[in-house]
mmCIF file of C-alpha atoms in Angstrom:
data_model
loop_
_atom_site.group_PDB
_atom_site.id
_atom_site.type_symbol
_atom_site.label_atom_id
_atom_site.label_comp_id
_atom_site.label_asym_id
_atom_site.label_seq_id
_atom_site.Cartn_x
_atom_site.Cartn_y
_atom_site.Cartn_z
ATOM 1 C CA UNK A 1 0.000 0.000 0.000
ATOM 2 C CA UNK A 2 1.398 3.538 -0.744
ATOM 3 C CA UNK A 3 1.844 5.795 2.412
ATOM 4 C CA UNK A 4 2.583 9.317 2.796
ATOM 5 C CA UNK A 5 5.709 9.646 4.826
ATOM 6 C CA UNK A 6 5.156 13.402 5.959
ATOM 7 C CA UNK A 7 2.056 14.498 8.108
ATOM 8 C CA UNK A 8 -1.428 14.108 7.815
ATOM 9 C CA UNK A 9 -2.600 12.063 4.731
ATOM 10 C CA UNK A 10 -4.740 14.351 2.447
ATOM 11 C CA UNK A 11 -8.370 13.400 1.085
ATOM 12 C CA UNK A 12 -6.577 12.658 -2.225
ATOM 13 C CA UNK A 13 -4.281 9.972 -0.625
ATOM 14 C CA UNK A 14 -7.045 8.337 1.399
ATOM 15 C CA UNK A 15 -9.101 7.980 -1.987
ATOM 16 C CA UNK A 16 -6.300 6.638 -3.977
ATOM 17 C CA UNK A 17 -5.556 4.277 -0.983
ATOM 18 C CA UNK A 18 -8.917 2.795 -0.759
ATOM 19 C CA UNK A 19 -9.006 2.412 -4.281
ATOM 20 C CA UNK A 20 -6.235 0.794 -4.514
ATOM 21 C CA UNK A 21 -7.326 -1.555 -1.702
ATOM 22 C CA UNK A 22 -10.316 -2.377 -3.234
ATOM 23 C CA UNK A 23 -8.880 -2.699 -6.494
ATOM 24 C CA UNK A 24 -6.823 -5.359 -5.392
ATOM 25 C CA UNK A 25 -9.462 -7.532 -3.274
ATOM 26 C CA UNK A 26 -12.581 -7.166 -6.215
ATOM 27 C CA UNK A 27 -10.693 -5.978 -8.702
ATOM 28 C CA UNK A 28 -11.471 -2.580 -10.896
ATOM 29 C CA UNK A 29 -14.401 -3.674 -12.492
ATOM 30 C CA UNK A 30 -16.519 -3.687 -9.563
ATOM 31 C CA UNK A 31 -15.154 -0.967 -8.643
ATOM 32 C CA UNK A 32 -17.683 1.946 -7.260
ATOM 33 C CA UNK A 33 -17.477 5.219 -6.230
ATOM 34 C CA UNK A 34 -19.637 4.371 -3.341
ATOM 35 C CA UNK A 35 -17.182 2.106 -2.087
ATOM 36 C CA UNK A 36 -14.014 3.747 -2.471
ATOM 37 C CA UNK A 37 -16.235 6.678 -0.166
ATOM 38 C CA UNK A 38 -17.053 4.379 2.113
ATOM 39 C CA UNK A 39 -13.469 2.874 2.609
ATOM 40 C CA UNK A 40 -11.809 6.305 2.533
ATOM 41 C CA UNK A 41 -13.966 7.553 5.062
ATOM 42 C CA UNK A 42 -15.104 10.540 3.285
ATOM 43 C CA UNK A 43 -18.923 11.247 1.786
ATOM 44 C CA UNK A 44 -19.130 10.740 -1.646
ATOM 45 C CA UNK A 45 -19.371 14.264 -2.361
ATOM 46 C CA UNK A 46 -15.657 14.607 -0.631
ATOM 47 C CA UNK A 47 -14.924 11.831 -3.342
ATOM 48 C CA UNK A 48 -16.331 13.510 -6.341
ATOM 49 C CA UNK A 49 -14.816 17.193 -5.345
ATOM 50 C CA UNK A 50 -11.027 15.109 -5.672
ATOM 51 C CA UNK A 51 -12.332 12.763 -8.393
ATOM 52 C CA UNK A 52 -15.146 13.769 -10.443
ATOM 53 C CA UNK A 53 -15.915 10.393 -12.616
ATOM 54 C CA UNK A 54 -14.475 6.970 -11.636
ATOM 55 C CA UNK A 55 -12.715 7.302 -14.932
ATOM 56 C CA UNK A 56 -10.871 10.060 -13.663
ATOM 57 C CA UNK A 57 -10.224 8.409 -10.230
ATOM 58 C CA UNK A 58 -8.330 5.587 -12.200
ATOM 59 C CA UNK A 59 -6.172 8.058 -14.177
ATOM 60 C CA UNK A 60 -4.705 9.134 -11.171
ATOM 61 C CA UNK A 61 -4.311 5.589 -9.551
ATOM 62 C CA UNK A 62 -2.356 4.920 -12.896
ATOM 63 C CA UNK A 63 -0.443 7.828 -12.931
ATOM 64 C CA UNK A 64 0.617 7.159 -9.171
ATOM 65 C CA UNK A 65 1.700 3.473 -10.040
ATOM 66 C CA UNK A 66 4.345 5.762 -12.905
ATOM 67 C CA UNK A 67 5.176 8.259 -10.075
ATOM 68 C CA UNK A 68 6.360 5.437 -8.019
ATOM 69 C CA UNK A 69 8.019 3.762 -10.398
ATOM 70 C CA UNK A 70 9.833 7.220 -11.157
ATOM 71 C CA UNK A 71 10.372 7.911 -7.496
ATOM 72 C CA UNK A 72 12.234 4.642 -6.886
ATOM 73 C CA UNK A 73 14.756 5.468 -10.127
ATOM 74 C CA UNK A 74 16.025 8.574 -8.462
ATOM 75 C CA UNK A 75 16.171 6.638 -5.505
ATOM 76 C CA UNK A 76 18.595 4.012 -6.938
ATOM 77 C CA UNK A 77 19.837 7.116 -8.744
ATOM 78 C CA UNK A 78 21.361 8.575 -5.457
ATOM 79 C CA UNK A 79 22.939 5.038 -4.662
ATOM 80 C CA UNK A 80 24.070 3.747 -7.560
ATOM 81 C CA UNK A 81 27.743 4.600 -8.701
ATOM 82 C CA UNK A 82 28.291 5.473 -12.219
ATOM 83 C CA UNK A 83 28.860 2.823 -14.597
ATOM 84 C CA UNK A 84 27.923 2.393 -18.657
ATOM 85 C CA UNK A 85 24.412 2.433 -19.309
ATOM 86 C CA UNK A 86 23.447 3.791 -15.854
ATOM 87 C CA UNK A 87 19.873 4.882 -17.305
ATOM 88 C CA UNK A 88 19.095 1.587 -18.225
ATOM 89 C CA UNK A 89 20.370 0.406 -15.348
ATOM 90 C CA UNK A 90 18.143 2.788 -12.767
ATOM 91 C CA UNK A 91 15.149 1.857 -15.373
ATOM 92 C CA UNK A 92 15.535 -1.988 -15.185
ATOM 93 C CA UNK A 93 15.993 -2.237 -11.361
ATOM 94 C CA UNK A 94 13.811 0.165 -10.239
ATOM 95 C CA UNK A 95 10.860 -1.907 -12.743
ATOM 96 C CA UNK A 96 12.312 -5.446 -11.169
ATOM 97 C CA UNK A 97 12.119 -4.025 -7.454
ATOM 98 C CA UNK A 98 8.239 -2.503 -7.998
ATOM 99 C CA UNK A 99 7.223 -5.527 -9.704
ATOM 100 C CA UNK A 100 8.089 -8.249 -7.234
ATOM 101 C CA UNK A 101 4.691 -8.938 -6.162
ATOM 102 C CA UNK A 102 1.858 -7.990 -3.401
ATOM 103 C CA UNK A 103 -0.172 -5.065 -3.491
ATOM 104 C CA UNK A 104 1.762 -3.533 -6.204
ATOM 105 C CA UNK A 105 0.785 -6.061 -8.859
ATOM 106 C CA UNK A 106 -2.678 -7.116 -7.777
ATOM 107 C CA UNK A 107 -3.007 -2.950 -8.023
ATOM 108 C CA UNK A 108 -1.283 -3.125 -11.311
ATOM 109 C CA UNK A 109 -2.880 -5.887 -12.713
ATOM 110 C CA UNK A 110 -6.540 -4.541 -11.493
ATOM 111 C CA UNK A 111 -5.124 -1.496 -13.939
ATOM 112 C CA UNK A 112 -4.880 -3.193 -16.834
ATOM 113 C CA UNK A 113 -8.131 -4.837 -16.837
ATOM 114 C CA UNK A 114 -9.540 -1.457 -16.563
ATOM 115 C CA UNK A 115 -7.444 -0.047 -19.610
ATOM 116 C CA UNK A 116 -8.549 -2.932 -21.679
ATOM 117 C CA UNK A 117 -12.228 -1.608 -21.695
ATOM 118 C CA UNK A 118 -10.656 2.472 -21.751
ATOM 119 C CA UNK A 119 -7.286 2.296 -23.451
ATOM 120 C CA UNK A 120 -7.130 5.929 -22.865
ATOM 121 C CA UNK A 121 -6.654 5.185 -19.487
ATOM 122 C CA UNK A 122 -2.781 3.965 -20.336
ATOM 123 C CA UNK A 123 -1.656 7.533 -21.769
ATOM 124 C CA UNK A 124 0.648 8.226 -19.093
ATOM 125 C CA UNK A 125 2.601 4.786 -19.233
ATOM 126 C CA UNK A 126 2.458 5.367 -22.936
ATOM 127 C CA UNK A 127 3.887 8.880 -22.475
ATOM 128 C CA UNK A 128 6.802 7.149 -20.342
ATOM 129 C CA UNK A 129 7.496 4.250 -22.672
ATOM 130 C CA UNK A 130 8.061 6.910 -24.916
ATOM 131 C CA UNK A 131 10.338 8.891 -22.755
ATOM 132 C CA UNK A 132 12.179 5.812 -21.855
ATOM 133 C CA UNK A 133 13.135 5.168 -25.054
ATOM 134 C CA UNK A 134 14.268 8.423 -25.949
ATOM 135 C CA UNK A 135 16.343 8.793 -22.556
ATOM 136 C CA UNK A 136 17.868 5.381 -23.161
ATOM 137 C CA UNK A 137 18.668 6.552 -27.038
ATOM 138 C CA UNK A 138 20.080 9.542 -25.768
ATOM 139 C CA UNK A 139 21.925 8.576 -23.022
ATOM 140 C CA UNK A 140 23.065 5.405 -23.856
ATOM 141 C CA UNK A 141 26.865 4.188 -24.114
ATOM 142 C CA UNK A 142 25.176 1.058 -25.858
ATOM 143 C CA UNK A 143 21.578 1.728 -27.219
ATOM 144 C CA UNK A 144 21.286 -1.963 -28.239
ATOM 145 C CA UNK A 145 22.238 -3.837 -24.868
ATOM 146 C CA UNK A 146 19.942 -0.731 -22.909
ATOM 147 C CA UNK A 147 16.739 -1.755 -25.277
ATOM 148 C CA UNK A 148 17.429 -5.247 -25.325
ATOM 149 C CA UNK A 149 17.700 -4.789 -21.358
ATOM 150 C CA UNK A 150 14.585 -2.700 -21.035
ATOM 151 C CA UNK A 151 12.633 -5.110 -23.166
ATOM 152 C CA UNK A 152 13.594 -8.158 -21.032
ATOM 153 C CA UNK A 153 12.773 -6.620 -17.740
ATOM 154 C CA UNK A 154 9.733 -5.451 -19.276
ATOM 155 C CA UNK A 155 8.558 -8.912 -20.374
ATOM 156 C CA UNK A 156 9.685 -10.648 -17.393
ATOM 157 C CA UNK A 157 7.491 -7.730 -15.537
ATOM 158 C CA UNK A 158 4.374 -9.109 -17.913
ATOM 159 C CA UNK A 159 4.909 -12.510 -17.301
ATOM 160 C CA UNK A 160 4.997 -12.115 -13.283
ATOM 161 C CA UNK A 161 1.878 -9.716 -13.772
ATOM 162 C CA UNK A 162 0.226 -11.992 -15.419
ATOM 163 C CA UNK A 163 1.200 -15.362 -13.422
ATOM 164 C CA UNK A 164 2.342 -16.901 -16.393
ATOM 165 C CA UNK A 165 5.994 -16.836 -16.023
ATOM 166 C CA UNK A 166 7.487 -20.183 -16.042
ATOM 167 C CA UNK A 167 11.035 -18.717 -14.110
ATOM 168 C CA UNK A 168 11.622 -19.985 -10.848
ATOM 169 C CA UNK A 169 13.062 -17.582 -8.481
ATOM 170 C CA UNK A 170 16.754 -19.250 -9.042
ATOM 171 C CA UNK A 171 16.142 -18.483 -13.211
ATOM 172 C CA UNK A 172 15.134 -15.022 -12.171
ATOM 173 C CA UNK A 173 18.162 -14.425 -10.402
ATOM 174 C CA UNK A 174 19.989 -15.914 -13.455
ATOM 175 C CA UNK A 175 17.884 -13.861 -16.296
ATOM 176 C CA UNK A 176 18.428 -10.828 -14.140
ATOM 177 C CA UNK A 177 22.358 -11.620 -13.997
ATOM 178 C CA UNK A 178 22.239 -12.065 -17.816
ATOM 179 C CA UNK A 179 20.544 -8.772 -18.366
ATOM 180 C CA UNK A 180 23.374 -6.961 -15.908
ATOM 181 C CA UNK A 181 25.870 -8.725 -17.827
ATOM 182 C CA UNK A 182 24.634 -7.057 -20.953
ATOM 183 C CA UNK A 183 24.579 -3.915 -19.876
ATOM 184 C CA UNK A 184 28.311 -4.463 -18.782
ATOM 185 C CA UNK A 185 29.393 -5.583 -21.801
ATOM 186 C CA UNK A 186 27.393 -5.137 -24.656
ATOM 187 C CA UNK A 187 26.177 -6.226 -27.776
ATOM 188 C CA UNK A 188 29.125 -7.011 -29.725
ATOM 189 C CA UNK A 189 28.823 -5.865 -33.211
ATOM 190 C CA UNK A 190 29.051 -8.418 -35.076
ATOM 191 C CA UNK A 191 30.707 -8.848 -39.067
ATOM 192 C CA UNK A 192 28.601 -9.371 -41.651
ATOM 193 C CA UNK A 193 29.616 -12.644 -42.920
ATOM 194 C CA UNK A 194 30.915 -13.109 -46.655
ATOM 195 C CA UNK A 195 29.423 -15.897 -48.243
ATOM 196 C CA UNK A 196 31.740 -16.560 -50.502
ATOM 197 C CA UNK A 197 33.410 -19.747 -49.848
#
């Protein structure tokens, strides 16, 4: 569950709490307004004045799941030391730390049942994808090996969402060595082969 660490939580945070609570026991679905009032504490009129449409209330509980991913990079930011690739690097371990299960992925996973009946609802994690790419393109000291990194954590993340990943936790450690070691050392360009003999 997400907490505010400073004071007081606002009516805001209590919302997108209890949404996120009930998200993750009945998924988003059957999720009301009514009960997301009710489990914040608040009148429903406190609800609508923060969220005016349950549409709107899952925006925001999508664009918090982003913030936190974001939040945790510049967290690993300020301990990682600097080595090749380092934005691929915050990006990959800060998704393989957020998705490892609990709250976080029942929340996530209640998310993208929701998006598949309102795709708009995705825009902000299509606006980072976006970013991503363009930071790791930019910022790079191997675009290939960053990508290729980024796209493995990403469908590792997909597979664990979805409890369909075959990888016990020994081949995640392994896969997640693999994709360190790539960012280490590359994609070695390779020759194009002559084929004549």
């Amino acid at each position: 569950m997400f907490a505010c660490v400073r004071g007081r939580r606002s009516s805001r945070e209590k919302i997108l709490d209890a949404a996120a609570e009930l998200v993750s026991e009945i998924g988003s679905g059957r999720l009301t307004l009514d009960a997301v009032a009710e489990r914040a504490g608040l009148s429903k009129g406190g609800l609508l004045y923060n969220f005016p449409s349950k549409e709107a209330l899952l925006q925001a509980m999508i664009q918090r799941l982003v913030d936190e991913v974001s939040l945790e990079k510049e967290a690993l930011r300020r301990q990682l030391p600097p080595k090749r690739n380092l934005e691929a690097r915050l990006c990959t371990s800060a998704l393989l730390k957020m998705c490892g299960g609990g709250k976080m992925k029942e929340i996530a996973t209640g998310m993208l049942a929701a998006s598949s009946e309102n795709p708009r609802l995705l825009e902000p994690v299509r606006s980072v994808v976006r970013e991503t790419l363009e930071k790791l393109r930019s910022t790079s000291d191997d675009v290939d090996a960053s990508i290729v990194a980024w796209l493995a954590v990403e469908g590792l993340r997909s597979m664990e969402m979805h409890d369909i990943s075959p990888f016990s936790d020994q081949d995640r450690e392994r896969i997640v060595g693999a994709i360190n070691r790539l960012l280490d050392n590359g994609i070695a360009e390779q020759a194009p082969k002559d084929n004549k003999p």
